Tab-separated table of C-alpha atoms and ligand atoms in Angstrom:
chain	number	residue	atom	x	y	z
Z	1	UNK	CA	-3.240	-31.931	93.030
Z	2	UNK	CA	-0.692	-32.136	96.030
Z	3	UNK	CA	0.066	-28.684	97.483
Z	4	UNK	CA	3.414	-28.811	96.318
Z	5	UNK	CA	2.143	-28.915	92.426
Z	6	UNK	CA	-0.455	-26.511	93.793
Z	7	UNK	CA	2.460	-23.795	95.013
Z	8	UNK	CA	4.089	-24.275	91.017
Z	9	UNK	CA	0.817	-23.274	89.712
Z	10	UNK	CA	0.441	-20.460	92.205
Z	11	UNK	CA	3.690	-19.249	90.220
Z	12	UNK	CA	3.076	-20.720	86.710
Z	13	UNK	CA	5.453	-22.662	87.085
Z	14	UNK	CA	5.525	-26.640	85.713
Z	15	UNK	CA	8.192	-29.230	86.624
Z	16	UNK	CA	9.856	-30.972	83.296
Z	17	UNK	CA	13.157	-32.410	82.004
Z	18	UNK	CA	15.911	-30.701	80.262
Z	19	UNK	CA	18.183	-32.914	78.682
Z	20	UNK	CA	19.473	-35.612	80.769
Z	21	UNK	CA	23.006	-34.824	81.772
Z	22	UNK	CA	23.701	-37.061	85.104
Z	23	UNK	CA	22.907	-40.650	85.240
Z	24	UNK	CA	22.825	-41.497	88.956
Z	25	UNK	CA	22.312	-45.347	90.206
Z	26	UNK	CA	21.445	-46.217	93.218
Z	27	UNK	CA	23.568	-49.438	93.613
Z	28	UNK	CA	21.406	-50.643	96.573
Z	29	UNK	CA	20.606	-50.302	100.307
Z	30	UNK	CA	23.466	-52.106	101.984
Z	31	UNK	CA	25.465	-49.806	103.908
Z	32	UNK	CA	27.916	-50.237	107.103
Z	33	UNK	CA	26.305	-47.032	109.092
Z	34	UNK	CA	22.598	-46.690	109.843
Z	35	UNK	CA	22.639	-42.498	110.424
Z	36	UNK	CA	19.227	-41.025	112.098
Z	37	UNK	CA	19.251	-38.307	108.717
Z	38	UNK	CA	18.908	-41.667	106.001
Z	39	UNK	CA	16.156	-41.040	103.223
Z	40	UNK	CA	17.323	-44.446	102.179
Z	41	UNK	CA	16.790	-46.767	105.443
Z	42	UNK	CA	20.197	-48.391	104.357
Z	43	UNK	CA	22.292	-50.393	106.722
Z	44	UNK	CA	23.879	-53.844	106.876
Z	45	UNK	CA	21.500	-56.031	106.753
Z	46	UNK	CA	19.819	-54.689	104.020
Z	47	UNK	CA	19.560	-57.166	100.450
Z	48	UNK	CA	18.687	-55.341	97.971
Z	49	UNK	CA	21.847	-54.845	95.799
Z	50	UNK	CA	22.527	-54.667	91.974
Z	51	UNK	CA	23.994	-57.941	90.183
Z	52	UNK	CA	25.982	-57.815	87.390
Z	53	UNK	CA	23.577	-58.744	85.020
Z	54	UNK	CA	21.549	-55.136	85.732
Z	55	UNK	CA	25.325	-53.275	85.668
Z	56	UNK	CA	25.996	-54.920	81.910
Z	57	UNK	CA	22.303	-53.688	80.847
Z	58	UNK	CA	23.052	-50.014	82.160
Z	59	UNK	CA	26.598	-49.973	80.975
Z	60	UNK	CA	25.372	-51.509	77.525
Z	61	UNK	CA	22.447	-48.438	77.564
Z	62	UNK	CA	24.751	-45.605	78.365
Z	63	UNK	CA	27.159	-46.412	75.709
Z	64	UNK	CA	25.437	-45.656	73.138
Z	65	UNK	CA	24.182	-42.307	74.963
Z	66	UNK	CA	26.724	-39.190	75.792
Z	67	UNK	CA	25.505	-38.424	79.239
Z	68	UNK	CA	28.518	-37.821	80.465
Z	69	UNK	CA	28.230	-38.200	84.518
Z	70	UNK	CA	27.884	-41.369	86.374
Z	71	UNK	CA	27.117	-40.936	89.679
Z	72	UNK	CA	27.038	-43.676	92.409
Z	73	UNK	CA	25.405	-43.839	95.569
Z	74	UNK	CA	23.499	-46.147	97.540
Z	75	UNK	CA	23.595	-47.033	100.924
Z	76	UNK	CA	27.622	-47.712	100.640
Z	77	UNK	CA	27.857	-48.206	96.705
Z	78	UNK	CA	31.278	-49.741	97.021
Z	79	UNK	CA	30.006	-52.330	99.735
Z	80	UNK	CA	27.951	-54.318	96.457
Z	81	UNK	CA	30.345	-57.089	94.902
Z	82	UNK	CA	30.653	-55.354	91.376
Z	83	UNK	CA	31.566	-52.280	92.671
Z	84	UNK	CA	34.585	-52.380	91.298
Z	85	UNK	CA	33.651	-53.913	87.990
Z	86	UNK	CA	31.159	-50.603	87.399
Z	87	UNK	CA	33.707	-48.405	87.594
Z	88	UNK	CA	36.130	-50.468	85.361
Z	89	UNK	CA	33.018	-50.510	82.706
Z	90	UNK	CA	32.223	-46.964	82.706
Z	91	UNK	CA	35.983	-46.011	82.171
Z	92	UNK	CA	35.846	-48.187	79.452
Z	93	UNK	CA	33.560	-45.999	77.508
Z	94	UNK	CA	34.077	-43.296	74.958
Z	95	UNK	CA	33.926	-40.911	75.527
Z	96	UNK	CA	35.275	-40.604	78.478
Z	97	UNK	CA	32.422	-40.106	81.979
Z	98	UNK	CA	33.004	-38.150	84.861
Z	99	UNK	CA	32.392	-40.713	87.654
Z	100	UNK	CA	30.933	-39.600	91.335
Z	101	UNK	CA	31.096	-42.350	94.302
Z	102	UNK	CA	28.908	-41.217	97.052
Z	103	UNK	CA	30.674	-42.034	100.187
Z	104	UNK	CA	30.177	-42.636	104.294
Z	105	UNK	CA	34.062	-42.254	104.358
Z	106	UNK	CA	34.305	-44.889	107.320
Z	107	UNK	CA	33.642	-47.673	104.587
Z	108	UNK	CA	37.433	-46.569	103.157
Z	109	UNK	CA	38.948	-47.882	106.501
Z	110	UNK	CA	36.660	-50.902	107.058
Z	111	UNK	CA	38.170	-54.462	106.945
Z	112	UNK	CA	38.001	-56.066	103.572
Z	113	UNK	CA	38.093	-52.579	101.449
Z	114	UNK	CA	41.607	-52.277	101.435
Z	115	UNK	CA	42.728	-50.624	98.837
Z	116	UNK	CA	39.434	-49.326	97.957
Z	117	UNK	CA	40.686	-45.364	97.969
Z	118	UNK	CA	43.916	-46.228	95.694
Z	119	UNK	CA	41.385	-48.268	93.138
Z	120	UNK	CA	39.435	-44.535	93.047
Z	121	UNK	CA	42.091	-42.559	92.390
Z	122	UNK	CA	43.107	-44.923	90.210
Z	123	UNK	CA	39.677	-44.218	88.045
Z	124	UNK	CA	39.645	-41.089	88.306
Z	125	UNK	CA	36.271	-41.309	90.715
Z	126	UNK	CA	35.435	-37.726	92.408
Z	127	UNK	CA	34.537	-38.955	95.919
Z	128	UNK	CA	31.332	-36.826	97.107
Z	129	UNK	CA	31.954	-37.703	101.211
Z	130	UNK	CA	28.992	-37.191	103.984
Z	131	UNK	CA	30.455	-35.028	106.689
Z	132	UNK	CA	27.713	-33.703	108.634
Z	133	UNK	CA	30.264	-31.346	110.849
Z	134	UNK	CA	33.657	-30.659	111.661
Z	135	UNK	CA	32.920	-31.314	115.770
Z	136	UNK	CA	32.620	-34.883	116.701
Z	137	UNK	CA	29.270	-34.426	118.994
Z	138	UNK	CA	27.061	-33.844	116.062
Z	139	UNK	CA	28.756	-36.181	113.004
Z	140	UNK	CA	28.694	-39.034	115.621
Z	141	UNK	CA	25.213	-37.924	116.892
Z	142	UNK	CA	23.846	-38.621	113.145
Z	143	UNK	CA	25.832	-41.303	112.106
Z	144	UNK	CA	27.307	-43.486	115.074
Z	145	UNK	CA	29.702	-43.624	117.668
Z	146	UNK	CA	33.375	-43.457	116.590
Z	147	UNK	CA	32.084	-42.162	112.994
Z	148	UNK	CA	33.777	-39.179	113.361
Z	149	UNK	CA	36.939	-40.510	114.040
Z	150	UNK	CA	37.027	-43.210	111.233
Z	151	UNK	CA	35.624	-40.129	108.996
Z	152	UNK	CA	38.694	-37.860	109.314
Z	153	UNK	CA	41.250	-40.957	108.917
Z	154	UNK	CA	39.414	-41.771	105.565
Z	155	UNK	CA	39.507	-37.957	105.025
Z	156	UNK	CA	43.338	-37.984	105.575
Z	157	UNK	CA	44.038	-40.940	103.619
Z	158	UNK	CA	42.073	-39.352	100.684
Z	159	UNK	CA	44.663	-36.495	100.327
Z	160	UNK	CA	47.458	-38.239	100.720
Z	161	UNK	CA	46.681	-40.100	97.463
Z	162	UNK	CA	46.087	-36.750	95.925
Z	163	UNK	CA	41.929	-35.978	96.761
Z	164	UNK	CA	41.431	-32.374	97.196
Z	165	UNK	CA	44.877	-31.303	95.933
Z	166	UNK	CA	45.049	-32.559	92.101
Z	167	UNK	CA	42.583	-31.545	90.249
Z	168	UNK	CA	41.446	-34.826	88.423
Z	169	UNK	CA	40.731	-35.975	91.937
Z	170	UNK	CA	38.332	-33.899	93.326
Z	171	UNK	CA	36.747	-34.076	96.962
Z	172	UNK	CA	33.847	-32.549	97.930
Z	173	UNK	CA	31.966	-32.790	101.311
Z	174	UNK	CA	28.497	-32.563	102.217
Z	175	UNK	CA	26.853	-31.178	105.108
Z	176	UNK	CA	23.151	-31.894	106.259
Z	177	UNK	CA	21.372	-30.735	109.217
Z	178	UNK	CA	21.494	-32.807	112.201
Z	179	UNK	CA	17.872	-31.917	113.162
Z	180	UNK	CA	14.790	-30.262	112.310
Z	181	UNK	CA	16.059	-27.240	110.670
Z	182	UNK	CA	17.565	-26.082	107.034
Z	183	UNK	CA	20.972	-25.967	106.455
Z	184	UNK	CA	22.651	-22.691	107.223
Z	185	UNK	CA	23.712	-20.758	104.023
Z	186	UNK	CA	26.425	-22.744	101.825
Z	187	UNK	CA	29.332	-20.402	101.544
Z	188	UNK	CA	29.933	-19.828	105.398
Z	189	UNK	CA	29.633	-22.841	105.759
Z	190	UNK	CA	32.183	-23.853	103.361
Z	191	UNK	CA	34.652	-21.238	104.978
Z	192	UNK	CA	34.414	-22.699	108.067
Z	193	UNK	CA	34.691	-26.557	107.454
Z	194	UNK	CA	37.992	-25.364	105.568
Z	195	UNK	CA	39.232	-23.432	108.509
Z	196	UNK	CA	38.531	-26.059	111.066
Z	197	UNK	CA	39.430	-29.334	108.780
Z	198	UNK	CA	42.510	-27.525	107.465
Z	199	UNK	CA	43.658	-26.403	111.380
Z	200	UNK	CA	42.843	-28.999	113.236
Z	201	UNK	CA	43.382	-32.200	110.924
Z	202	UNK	CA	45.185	-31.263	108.170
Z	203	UNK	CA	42.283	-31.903	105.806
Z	204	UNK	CA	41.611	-30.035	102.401
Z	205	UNK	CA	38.802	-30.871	99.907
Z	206	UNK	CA	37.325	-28.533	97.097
Z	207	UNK	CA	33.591	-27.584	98.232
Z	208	UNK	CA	30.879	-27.966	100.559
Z	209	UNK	CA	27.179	-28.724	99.406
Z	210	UNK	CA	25.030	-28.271	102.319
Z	211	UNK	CA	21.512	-30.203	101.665
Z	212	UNK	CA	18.575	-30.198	102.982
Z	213	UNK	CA	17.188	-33.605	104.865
Z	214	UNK	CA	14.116	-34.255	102.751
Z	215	UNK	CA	10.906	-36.246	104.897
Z	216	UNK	CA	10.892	-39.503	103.870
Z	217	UNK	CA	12.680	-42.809	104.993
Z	218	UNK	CA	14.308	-42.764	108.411
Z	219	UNK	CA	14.698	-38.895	108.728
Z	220	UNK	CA	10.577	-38.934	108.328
Z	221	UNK	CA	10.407	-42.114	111.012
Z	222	UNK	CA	12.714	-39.490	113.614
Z	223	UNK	CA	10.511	-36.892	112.966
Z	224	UNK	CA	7.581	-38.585	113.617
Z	225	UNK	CA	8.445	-39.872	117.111
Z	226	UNK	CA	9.712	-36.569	118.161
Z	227	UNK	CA	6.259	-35.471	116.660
Z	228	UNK	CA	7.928	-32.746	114.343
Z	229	UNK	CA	6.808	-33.941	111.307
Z	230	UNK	CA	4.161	-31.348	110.749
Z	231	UNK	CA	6.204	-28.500	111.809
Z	232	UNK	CA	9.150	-29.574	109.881
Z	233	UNK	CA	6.989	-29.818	106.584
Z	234	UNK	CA	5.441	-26.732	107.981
Z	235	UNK	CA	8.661	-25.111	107.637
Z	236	UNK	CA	9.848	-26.412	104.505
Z	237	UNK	CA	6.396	-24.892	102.587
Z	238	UNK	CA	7.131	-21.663	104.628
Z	239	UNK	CA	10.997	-21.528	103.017
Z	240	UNK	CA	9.584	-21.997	98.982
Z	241	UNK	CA	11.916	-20.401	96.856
Z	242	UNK	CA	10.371	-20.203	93.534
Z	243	UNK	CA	14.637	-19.316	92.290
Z	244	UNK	CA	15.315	-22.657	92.433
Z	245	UNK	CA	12.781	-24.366	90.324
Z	246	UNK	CA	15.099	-24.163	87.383
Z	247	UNK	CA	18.254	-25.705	89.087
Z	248	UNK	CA	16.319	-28.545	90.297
Z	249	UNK	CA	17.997	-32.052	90.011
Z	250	UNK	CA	15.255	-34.106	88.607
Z	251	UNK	CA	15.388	-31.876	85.668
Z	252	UNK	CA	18.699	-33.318	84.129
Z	253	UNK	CA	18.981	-36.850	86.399
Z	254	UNK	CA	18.030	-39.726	85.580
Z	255	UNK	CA	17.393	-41.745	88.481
Z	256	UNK	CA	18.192	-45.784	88.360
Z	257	UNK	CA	17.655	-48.265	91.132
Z	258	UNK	CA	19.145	-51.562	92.126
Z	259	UNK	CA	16.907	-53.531	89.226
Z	260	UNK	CA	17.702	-50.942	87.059
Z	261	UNK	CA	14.206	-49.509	87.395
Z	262	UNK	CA	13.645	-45.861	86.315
Z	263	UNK	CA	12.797	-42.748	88.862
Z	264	UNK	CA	12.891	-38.645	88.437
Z	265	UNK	CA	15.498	-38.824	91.700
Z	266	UNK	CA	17.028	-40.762	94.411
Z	267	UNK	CA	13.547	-39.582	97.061
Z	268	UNK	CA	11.129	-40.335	94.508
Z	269	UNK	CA	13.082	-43.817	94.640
Z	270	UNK	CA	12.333	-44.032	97.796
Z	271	UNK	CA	9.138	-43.388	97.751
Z	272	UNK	CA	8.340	-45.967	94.959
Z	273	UNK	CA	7.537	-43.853	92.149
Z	274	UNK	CA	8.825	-45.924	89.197
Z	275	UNK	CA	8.278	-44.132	85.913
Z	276	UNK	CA	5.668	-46.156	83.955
Z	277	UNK	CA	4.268	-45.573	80.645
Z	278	UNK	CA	0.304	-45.404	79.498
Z	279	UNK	CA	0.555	-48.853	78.149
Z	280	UNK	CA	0.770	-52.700	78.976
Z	281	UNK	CA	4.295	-52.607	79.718
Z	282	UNK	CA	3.434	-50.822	82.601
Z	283	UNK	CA	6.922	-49.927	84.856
Z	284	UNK	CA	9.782	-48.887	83.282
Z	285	UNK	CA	13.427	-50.354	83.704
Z	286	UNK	CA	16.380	-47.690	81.796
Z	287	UNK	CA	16.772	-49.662	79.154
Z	288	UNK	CA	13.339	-49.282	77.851
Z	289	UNK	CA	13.779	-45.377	77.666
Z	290	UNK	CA	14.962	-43.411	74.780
Z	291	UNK	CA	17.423	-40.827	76.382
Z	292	UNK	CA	16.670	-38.638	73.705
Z	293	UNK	CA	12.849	-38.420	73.995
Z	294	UNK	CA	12.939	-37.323	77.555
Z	295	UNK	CA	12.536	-33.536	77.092
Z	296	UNK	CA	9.801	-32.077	78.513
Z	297	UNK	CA	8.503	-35.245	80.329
Z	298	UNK	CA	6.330	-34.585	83.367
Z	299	UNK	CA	8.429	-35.078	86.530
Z	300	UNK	CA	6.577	-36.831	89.181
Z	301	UNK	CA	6.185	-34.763	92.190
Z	302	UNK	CA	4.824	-34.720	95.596
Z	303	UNK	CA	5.102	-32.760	99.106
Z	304	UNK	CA	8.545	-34.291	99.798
Z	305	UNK	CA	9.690	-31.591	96.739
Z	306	UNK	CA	9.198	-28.669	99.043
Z	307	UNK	CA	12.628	-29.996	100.856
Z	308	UNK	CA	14.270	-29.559	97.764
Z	309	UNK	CA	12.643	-25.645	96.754
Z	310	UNK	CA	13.019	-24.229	100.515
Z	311	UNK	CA	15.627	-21.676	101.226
Z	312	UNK	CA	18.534	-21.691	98.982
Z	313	UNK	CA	17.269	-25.161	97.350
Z	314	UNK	CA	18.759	-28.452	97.863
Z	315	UNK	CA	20.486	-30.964	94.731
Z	316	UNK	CA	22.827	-33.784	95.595
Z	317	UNK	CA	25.195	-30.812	94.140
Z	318	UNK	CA	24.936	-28.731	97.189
Z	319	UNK	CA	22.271	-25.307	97.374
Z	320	UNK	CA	20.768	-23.675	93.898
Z	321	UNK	CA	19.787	-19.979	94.642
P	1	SF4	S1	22.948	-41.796	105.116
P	1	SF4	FE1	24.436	-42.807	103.786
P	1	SF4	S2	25.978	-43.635	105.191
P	1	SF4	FE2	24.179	-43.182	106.410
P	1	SF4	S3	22.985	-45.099	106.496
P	1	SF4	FE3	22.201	-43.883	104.763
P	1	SF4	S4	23.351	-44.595	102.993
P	1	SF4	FE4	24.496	-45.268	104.835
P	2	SF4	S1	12.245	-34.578	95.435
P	2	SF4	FE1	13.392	-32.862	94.587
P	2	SF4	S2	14.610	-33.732	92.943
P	2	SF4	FE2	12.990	-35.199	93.448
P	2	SF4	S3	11.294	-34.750	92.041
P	2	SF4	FE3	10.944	-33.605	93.907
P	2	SF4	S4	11.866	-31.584	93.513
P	2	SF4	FE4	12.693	-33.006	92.014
């Protein structure tokens, strides 16, 4: 038993599904940025994108379900070819899906995605941006040189197409830690992005999730070298919050990656830990599950989890308790 399954039992507590509400895919690992903070290792030369072939199966699975949240991410979901084409499908359903792009914001302004923020607001897409601060030491620190920058131009060109302001277009930013620590509580937070976007840009958007950077994929590898890794984990255990066990987002996501295979969440895709079944088919892709029989399945858990049950909790949704 790892010790995070260990601490549940030390409060009777077990990790299952509820009924699967958000179907998030993970599009692929190609991304324009390469921040210190990815769980995902993304970045431009990556391959590993979806074709159209796996974005007909999922579309073809989730119409006959009624999840009704798509939600996109990736490395830079809109830099795969059929970005586009995804969105068209899904808003070609009944009924009708709230849609979520995950986005760097710099990828709005780069050449050859022109038009990209008028083809969201088009659909109806919610834009959930990274924005790791309002000063440009610490968002360029994480994510590059002149990210900050491109980040509030995107930001600004989002609201004047109506993100933030109308409410079918909603903008939401999210703040993670530039270091070794957890994320300072949400709602202060919130008040002061607002105060500083709003003054010194400008910029409005609707809320702030501020998440946790869970140990795995380049965040672990920058640990590691600084040798924090232990004390950062160390910290995380320290910080469990059995409150947030119930709001945790592997209970009502269904995680999909770039070959449509199946995971509890986007770290456990990371970490390789495919759902499979007890018999020959072995690994399972989303359109071999029954959306319906997924109550009360197991979720697959390991020490990463405590990054997700420390202090207020972290979902892609922002804190929990
Ligand atoms: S954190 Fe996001 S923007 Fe940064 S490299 Fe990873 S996928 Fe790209
Ligand atoms: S990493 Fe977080 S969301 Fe994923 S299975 Fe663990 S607790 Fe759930």
């Amino acid at each position: 038993m790892n010790r995070f399954a260990q601490k549940l039992a030390e409060h009777s507590a077990s990790l299952r599904r509820g009924c699967p509400e958000v179907l998030q895919v993970n599009v692929g690992k190609l991304c324009n940025l390469t921040c210190v903070h990815c769980h995902v290792n993304a970045g431009p030369k990556r391959k590993e994108i979806m074709s159209r072939e796996t974005i007909d199966r999922i579309i073809g699975w989730l119409a006959k379900t009624s999840i009704p949240t798509v939600d996109l991410t990736g490395g830079a979901p809109e830099m795969i070819a059929d970005f586009r084409y995804f969105i068209q499908r899904v808003r070609g359903l009944q009924p009708w899906r709230r849609i979520i792009d995950r986005c760097n914001l710099t990828i709005l302004l780069e050449r050859g995605y022109e038009g990209l923020a008028e083809f969201l607001a088009r659909n109806k897409t919610e834009v959930i941006a990274s924005m790791p601060c309002y000063s440009p030491e610490n968002v360029n620190a994480q994510r590059g040189e002149g990210v900050f920058d491109g980040s509030i131009a995107a930001l600004q060109l989002l609201n004047s197409l109506g993100y933030g302001i109308d409410p079918e277009l909603p903008l939401h930013l999210v703040y993670n830690p530039v270091g070794a620590f957890l994320p300072p509580p949400q709602a202060n937070l919130e008040i002061d992005y607002k105060r500083e976007l709003k003054t010194q840009f400008g910029i409005v958007f609707n809320n702030l999730y501020a998440l946790t950077n869970l140990p795995i994929g380049r965040f672990a590898s920058y640990l590691r070298r600084n040798n924090k890794l232990d004390e950062y984990m160390g910290l995380l255990i320290q910080a469990f919050n059995p409150a947030t066990i119930d709001g945790l987002m592997c209970r009502n996501t269904i995680s999909v990656g770039w070959r449509g295979e199946v995971y509890d969440c986007d770290f456990n895709q990371q970490l390789g830990m495919q759902w499979s079944d007890n018999n020959e088919s072995g690994r399972l892709f989303l359109w071999d599950i029954d959306p319906d029989a997924l109550e009360g399945r197991q979720i697959m858990s390991a020490e990463h989890c405590f990054g997700c049950t420390a202090g207020a909790g972290s979902t892609c949704g922002g804190a929990i308790a």
